[in-house]
Coordinates of C-alpha atoms and ligand atoms in Angstrom, one line a residue:
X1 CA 4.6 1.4 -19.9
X2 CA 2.2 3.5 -17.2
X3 CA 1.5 1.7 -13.9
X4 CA -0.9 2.6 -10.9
X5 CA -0.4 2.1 -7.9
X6 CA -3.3 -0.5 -6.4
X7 CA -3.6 1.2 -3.1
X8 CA -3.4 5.3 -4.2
X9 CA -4.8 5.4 -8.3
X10 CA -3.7 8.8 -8.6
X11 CA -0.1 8.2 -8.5
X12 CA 1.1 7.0 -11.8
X13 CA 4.9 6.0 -12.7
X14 CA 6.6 4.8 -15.7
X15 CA 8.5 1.5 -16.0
X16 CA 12.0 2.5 -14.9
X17 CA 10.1 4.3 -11.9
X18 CA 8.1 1.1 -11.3
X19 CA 11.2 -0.9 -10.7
X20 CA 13.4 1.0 -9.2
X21 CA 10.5 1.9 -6.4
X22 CA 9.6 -1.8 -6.0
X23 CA 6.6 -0.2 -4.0
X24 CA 4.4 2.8 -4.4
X25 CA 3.2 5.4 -2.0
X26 CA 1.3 3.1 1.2
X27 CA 3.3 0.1 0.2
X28 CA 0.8 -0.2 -2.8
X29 CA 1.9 -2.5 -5.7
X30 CA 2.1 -0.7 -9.7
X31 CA -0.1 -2.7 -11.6
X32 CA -0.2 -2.4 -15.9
X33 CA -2.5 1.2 -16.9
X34 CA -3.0 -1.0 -20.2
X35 CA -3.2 -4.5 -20.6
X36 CA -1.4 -5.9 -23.7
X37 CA -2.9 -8.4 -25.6
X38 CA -1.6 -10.5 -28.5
X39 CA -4.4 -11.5 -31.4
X40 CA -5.0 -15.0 -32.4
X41 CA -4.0 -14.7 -35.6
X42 CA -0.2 -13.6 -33.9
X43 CA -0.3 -16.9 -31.7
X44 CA 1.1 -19.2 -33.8
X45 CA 3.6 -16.8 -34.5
X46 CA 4.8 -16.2 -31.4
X47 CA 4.9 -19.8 -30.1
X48 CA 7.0 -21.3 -33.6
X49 CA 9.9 -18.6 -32.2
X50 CA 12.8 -19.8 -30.0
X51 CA 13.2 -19.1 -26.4
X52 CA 15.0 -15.6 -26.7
X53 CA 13.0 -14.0 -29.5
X54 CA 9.8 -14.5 -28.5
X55 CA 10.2 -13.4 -24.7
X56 CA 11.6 -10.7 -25.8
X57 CA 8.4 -10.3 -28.4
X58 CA 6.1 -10.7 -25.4
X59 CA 8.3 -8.4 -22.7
X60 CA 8.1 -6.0 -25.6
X61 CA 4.1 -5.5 -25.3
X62 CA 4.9 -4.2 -22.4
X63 CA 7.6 -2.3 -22.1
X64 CA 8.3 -0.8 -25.9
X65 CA 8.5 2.6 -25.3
X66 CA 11.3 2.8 -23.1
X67 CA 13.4 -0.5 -24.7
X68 CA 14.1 -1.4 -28.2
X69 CA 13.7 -4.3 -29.6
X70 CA 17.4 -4.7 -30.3
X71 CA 18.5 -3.8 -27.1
X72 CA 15.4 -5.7 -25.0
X73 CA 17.0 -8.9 -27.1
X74 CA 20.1 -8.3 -25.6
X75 CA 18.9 -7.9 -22.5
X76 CA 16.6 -11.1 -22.5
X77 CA 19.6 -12.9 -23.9
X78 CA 21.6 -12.0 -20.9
X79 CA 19.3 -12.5 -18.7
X80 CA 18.0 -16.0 -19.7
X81 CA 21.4 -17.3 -20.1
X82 CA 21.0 -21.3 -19.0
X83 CA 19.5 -24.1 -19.9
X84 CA 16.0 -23.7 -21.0
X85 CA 12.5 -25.5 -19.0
X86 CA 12.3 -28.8 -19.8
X87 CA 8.9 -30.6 -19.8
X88 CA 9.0 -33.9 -18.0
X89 CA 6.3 -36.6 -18.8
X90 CA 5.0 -38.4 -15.7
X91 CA 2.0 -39.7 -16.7
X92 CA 0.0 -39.6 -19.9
X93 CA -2.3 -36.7 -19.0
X94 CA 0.1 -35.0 -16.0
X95 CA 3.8 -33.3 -17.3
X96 CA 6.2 -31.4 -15.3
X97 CA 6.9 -28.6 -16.5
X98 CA 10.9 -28.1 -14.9
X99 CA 11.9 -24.5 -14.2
X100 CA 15.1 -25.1 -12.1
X101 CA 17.9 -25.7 -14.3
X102 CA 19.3 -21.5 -14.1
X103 CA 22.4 -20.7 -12.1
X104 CA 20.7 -21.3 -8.8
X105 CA 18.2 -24.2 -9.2
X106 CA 15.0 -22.2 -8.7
X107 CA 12.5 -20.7 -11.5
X108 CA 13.3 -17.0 -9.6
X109 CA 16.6 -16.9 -11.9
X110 CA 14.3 -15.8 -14.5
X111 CA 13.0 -13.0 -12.4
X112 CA 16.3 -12.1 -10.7
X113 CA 18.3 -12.4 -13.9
X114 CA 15.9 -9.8 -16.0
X115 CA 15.7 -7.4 -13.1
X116 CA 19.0 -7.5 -12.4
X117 CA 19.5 -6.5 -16.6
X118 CA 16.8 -3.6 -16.4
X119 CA 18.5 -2.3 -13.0
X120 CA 21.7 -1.9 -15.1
X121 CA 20.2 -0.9 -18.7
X122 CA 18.2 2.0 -16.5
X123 CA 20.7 3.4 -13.7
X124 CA 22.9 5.3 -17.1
X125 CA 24.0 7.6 -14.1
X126 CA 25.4 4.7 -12.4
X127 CA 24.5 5.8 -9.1
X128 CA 25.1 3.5 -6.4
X129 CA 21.8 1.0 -5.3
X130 CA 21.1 -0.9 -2.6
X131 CA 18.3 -4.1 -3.3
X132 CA 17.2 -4.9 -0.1
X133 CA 15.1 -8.0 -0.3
X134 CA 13.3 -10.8 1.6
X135 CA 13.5 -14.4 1.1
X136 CA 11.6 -17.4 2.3
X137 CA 14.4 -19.6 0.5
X138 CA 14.8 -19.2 -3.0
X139 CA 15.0 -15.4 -4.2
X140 CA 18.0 -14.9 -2.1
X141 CA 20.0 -17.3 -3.7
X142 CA 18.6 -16.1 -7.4
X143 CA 19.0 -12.4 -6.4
X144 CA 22.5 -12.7 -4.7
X145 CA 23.7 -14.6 -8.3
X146 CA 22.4 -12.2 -10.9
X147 CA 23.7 -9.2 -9.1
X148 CA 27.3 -11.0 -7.7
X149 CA 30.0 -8.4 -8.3
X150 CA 27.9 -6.2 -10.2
X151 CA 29.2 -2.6 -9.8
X152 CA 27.5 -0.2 -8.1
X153 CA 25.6 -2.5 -6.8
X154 CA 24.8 -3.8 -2.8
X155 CA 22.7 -6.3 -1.9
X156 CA 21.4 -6.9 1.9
X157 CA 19.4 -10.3 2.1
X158 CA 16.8 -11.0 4.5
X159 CA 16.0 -14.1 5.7
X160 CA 14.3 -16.4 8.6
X161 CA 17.1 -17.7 10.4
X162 CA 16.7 -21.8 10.8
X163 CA 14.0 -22.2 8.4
X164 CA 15.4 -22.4 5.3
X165 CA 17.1 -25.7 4.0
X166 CA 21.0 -25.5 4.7
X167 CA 21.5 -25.9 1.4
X168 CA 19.7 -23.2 0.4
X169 CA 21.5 -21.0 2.6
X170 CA 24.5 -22.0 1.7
X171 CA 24.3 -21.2 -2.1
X172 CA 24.1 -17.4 -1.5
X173 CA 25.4 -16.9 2.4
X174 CA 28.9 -17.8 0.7
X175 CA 29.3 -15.7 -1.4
X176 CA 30.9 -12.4 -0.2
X177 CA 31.7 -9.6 -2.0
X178 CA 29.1 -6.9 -2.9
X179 CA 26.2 -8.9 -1.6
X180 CA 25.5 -9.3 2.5
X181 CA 23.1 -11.7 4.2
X182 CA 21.1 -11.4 7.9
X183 CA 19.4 -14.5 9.4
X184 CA 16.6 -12.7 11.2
X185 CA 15.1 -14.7 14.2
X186 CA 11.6 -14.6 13.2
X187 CA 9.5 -15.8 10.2
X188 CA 9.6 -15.0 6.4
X189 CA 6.8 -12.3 7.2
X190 CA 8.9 -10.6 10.2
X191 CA 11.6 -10.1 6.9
X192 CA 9.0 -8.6 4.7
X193 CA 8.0 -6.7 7.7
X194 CA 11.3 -5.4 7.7
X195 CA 11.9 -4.7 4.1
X196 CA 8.8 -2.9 4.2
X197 CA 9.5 -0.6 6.8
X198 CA 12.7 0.3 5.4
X199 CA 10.8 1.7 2.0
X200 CA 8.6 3.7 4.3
X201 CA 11.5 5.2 5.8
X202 CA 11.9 8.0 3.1
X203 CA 15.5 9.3 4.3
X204 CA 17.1 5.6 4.7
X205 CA 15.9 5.1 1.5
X206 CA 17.3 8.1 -0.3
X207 CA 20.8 8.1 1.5
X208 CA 21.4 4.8 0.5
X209 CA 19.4 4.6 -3.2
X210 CA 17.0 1.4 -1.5
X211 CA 15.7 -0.5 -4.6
X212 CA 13.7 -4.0 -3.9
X213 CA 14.1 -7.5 -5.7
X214 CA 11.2 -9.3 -4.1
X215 CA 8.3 -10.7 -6.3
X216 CA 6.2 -7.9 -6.0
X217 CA 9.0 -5.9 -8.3
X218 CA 7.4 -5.3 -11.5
X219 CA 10.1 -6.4 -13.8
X220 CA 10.1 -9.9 -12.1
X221 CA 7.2 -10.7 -12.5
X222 CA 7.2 -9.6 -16.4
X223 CA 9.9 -12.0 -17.2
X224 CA 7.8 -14.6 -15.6
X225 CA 5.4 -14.7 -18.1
X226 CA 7.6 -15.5 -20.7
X227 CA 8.0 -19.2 -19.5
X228 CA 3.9 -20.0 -19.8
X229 CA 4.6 -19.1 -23.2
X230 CA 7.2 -21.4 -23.7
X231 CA 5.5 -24.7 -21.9
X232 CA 2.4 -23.7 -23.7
X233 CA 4.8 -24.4 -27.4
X234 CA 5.8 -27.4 -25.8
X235 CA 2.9 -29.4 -25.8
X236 CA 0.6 -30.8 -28.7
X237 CA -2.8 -28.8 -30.3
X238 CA -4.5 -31.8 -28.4
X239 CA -3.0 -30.6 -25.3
X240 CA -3.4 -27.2 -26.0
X241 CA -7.1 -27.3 -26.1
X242 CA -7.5 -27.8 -22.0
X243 CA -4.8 -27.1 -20.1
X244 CA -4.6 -27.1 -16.8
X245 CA -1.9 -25.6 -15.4
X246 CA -0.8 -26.4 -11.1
X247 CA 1.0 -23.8 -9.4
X248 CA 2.9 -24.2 -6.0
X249 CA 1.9 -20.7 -4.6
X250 CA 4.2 -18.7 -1.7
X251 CA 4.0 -14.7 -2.7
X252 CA 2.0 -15.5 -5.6
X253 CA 4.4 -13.7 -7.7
X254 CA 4.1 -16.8 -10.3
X255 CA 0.5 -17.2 -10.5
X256 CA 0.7 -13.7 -11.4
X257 CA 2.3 -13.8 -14.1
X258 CA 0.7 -17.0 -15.4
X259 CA -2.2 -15.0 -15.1
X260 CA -0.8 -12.5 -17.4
X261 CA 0.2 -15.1 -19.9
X262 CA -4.0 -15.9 -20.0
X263 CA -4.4 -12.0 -20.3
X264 CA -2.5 -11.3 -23.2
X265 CA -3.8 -14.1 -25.1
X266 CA -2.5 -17.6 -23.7
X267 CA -5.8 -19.9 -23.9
X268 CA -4.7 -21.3 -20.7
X269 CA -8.0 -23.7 -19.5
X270 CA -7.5 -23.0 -15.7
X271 CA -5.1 -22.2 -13.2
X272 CA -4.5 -24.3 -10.1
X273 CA -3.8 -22.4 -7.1
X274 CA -2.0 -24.5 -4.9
X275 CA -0.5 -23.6 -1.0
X276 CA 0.7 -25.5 2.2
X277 CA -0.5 -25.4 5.4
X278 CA -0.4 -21.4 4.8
X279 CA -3.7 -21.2 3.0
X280 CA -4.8 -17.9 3.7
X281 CA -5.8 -17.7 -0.2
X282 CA -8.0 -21.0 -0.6
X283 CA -9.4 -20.2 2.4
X284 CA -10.4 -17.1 0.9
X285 CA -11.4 -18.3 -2.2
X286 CA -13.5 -20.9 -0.3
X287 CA -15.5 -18.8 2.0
X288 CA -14.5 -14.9 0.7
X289 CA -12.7 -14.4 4.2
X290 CA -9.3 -13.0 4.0
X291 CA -7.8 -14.0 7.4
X292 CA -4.6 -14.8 7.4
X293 CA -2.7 -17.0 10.4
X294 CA 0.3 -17.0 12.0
X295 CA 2.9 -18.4 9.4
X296 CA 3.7 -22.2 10.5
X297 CA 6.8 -24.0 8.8
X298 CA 6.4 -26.9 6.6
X299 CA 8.7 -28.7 4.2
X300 CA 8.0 -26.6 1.6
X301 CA 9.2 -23.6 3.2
X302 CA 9.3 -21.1 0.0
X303 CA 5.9 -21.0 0.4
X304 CA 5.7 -20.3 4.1
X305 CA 3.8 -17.2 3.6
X306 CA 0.7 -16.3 5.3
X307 CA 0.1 -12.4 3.7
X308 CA 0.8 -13.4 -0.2
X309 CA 2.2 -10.0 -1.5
X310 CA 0.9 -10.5 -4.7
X311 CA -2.8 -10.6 -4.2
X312 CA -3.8 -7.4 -4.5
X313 CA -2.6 -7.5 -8.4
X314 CA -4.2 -11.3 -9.2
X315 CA -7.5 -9.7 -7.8
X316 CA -7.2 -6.2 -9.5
X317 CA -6.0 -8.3 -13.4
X318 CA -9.9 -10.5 -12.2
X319 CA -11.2 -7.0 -11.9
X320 CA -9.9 -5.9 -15.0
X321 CA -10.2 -8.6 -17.4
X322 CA -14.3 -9.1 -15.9
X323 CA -13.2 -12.9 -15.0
X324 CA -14.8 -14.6 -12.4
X325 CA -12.6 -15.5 -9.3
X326 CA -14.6 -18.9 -8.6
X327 CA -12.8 -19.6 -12.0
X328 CA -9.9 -19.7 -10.5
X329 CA -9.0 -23.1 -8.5
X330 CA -6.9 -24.0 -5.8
X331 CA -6.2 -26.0 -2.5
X332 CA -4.0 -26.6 -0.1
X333 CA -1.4 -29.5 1.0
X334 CA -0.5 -30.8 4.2
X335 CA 3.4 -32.2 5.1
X336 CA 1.8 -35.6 5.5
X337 CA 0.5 -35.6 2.0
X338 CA 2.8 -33.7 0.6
X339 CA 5.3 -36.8 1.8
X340 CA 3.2 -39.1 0.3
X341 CA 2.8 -37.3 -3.2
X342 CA 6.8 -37.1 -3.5
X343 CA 6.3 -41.0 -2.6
X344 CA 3.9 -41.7 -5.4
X345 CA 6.0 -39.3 -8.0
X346 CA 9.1 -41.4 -7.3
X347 CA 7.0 -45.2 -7.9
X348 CA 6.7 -43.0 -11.3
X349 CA 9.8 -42.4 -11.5
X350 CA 10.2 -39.3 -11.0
X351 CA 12.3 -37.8 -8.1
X352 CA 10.6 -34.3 -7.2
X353 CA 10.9 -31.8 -4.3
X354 CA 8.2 -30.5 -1.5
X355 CA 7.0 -27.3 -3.6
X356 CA 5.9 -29.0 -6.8
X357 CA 4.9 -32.2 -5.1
X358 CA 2.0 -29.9 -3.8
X359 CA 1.1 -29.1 -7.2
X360 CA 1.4 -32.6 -8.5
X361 CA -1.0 -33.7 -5.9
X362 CA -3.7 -30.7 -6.6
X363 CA -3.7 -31.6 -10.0
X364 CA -4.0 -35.1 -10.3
X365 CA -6.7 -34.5 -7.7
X366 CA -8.8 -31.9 -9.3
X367 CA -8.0 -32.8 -13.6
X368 CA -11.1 -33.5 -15.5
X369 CA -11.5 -36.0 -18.3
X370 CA -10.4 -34.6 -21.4
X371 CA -7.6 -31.9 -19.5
X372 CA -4.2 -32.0 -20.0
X373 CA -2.0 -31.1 -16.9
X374 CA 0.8 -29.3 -15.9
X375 CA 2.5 -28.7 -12.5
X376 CA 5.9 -26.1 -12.0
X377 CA 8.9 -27.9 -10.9
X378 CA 9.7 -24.7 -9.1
X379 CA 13.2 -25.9 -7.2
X380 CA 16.1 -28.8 -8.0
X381 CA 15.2 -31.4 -5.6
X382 CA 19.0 -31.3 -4.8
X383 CA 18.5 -28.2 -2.9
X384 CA 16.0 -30.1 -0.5
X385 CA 18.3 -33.1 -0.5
X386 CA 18.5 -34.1 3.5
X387 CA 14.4 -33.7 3.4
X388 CA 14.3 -35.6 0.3
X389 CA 16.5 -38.3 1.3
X390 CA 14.2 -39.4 4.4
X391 CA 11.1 -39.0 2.5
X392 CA 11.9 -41.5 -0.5
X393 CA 14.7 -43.5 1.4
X394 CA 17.0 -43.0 -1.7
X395 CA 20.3 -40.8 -2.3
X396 CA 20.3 -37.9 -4.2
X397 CA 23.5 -36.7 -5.8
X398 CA 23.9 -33.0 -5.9
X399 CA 24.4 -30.7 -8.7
X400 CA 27.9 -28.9 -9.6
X401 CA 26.0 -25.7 -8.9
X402 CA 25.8 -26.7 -5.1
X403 CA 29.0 -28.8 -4.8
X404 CA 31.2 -26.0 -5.3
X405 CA 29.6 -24.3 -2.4
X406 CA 28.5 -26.6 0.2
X407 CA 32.6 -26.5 1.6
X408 CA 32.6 -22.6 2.0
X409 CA 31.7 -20.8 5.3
X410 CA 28.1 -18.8 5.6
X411 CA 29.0 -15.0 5.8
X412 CA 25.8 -14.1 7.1
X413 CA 25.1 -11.3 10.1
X414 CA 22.4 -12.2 12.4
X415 CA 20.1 -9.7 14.1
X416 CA 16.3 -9.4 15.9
X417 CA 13.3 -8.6 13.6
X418 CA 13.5 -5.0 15.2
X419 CA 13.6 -2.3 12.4
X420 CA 15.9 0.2 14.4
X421 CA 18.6 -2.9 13.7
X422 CA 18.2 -3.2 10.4
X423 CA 18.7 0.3 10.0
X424 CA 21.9 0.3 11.7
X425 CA 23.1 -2.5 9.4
X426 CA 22.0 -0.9 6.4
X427 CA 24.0 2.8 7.0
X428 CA 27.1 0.8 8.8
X429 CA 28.0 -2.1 6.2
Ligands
PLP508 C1 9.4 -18.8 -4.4 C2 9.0 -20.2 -4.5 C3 7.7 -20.6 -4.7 C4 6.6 -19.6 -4.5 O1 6.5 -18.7 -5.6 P1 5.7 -17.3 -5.6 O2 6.0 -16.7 -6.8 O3 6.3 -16.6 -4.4 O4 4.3 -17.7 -5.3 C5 7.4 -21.9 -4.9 N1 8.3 -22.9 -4.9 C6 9.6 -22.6 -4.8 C7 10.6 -23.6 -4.9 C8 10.0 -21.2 -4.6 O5 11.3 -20.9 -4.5

């Protein structure tokens, strides 16, 4: 697989390049040279396989000349070890579509898991590599799990220190060993900030073999795709026809690759492009003005992000493809109804969480007669438990996964979002 880089065209890497650079030259994102597709006739096909097989059908498209098949299985199987998305119904024409039950709650085990496989497969030197990575919640926990006592392997997690839930923190502050957390005191984009400037520091990043694990890492956002593929088998030829499909948006990392499920042949209707307060994209979409704010905090706080890495590639795959961006639709929820949408899923019966309460609400408030609807269940409500608990006014038991942890000490450093800090960490631990 060729890539590009979005910000320089000249420079041109292969896959095992592409993820192991995380970034290109200026920070620029690698976007796909050639843009699989899969025929209609394949469709069928591919969406009558199991879980396993056809990801690793679709992943294939991409990536077949430097993976077999046989091995790319193996990898895939590894990778998407847990239990599979389940589709919840919550009303007739609105389903859930649940991407949380992996090792650490969150549908970035997907992403996490299958990079963490590729950085193996590809590092046959066994070098030693550092991931370096930002989190606004979620991806820390993901990333610290699918890389936990791998060898060779250290891995230095960002994130804003008091603004992620404490549960969240504690599920991969705790753990020890080969991976090392820093509360920074600043916002999510002060971390990316940092992360960023560490790549650009060319000497830092060969002494100590710097490799990324954020969203904008290609072989994260590959593996995402495979689970549009699997909601889109779950649901009837009715269904099928106009799908709607909600997603609660932070680095845009997941509309992405949604996206690229429509690109290589998904008839997915219409994506939903849904934020919180931080709505630098519908704003943009809304009057073509990309001014992004300062980042405030809300409940959802994986999507606390004001400058949405991920842009650049969901504008350049619009480019490419010759859609129309006012196709795309999108909105953005406030704490207040946000509260209230987690209020109305529960009189359903259905206990949810902040991030895909957002997307709930979006849908149900923009779905057209005829549409069928889905919205990502991005995170375990359990790991928002003490938010969820006031909301609804109803306990929420927690999940084995965060038992066995919530006891332990956080092992986490703290420092200020001043690179020269970082970079003392990074050489000294
Ligand atoms: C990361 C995250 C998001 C945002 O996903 P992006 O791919 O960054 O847009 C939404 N919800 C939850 C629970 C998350 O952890």
């Amino acid at each position: 697989m060729r890539l590009y880089n979005l910000k320089d065209h000249s420079e041109q890497v292969n896959f095992e390049t592409a993820v192991k650079l995380g970034l290109g030259k200026k920070q620029g994102l690698f976007f796909p040279v050639e843009l699989p597709t899969i025929t209609p006739i394949e469709l069928p096909k591919i969406l009558e396989m199991d879980f396993i097989t056809r990801s690793t059908e679709i992943l294939s498209k991409f990536i077949y000349r430097e993976m077999s098949k046989e091995k790319l299985y193996e990898n895939v199987k590894q990778a998407f070890l847990f239990k599979h998305p389940l589709k919840i119904k919550i009303t007739e024409d609105i389903h859930c579509f649940e991407l949380f039950h992996g090792p650490t709650l969150a549908f970035k085990d997907f992403g996490a898991r299958f990079m963490a496989q590729m950085i193996l497969s590809l590092n046959k030197e066994h070098e030693s590599v550092t991931i370096l990575t930002a989190t606004s919640g979620d991806t820390g926990a993901a990333v610290a799990h699918a890389f936990y006592k791998m060898k060779n392997v250290r891995v230095i997690i960002l994130y804003p220190k008091g603004k992620i839930s404490e549960l969240q923190e504690k599920l991969f502050c705790t753990l020890g060993k080969n991976i090392k957390t820093v509360s920074i005191n600043g916002s999510f984009d002060d971390c990316q900030k940092l992360v960023k400037e560490a790549f650009n520091d060319k000497k830092l990043k060969e002494s100590i073999g710097l490799n990324s694990a954020n969203s904008i890492n290609i072989s994260r956002l590959l593996a995402q795709i495979c689970y549009y593929f699997e909601a889109f088998s779950l649901i009837s030829e009715q269904q099928r026809r106009n799908l709607v499909i909600a997603v609660p948006c932070g680095n845009f990392g997941n509309l992405t690759a949604g996206l690229l499920s429509k690109s290589l042949g998904l008839p997915i209707k219409s994506f939903i492009a849904c934020t919180n307060a931080n709505d630098t994209v519908p704003r943009f979409l809304d009057n073509g003005k990309w001014n992004p704010k300062k980042t405030v905090s809300t409940i959802s706080n994986a999507m606390d992000i004001s400058q949405p890495n991920n842009w650049p590639r969901i504008e350049e795959l619009f480019y490419r493809k010759k859609w129309d961006l006012k196709e795309l639709r999108f909105g953005s929820v406030s704490d207040t109804t946000t509260k209230e949408s987690l209020n109305e899923l529960f009189e359903l019966g259905y206990i949810s969480e902040p991030h895909a309460a957002i997307a709930y609400r979006l849908l149900r408030d923009q779905l057209k007669k005829n549409e069928f609807g889905l919205f990502l269940g991005t995170a375990h409500p359990a790991k928002f438990k003490n938010t969820i608990e006031k909301i609804l006014k109803t306990k929420i038991s927690l999940p084995n996964e965060l038992k066995d942890r919530i006891a332990l000490p956080l092992l986490s450093h703290n420092i200020d979002p001043i690179f020269s800090k970082l970079k003392t960490f990074l050489l000294e631990k």
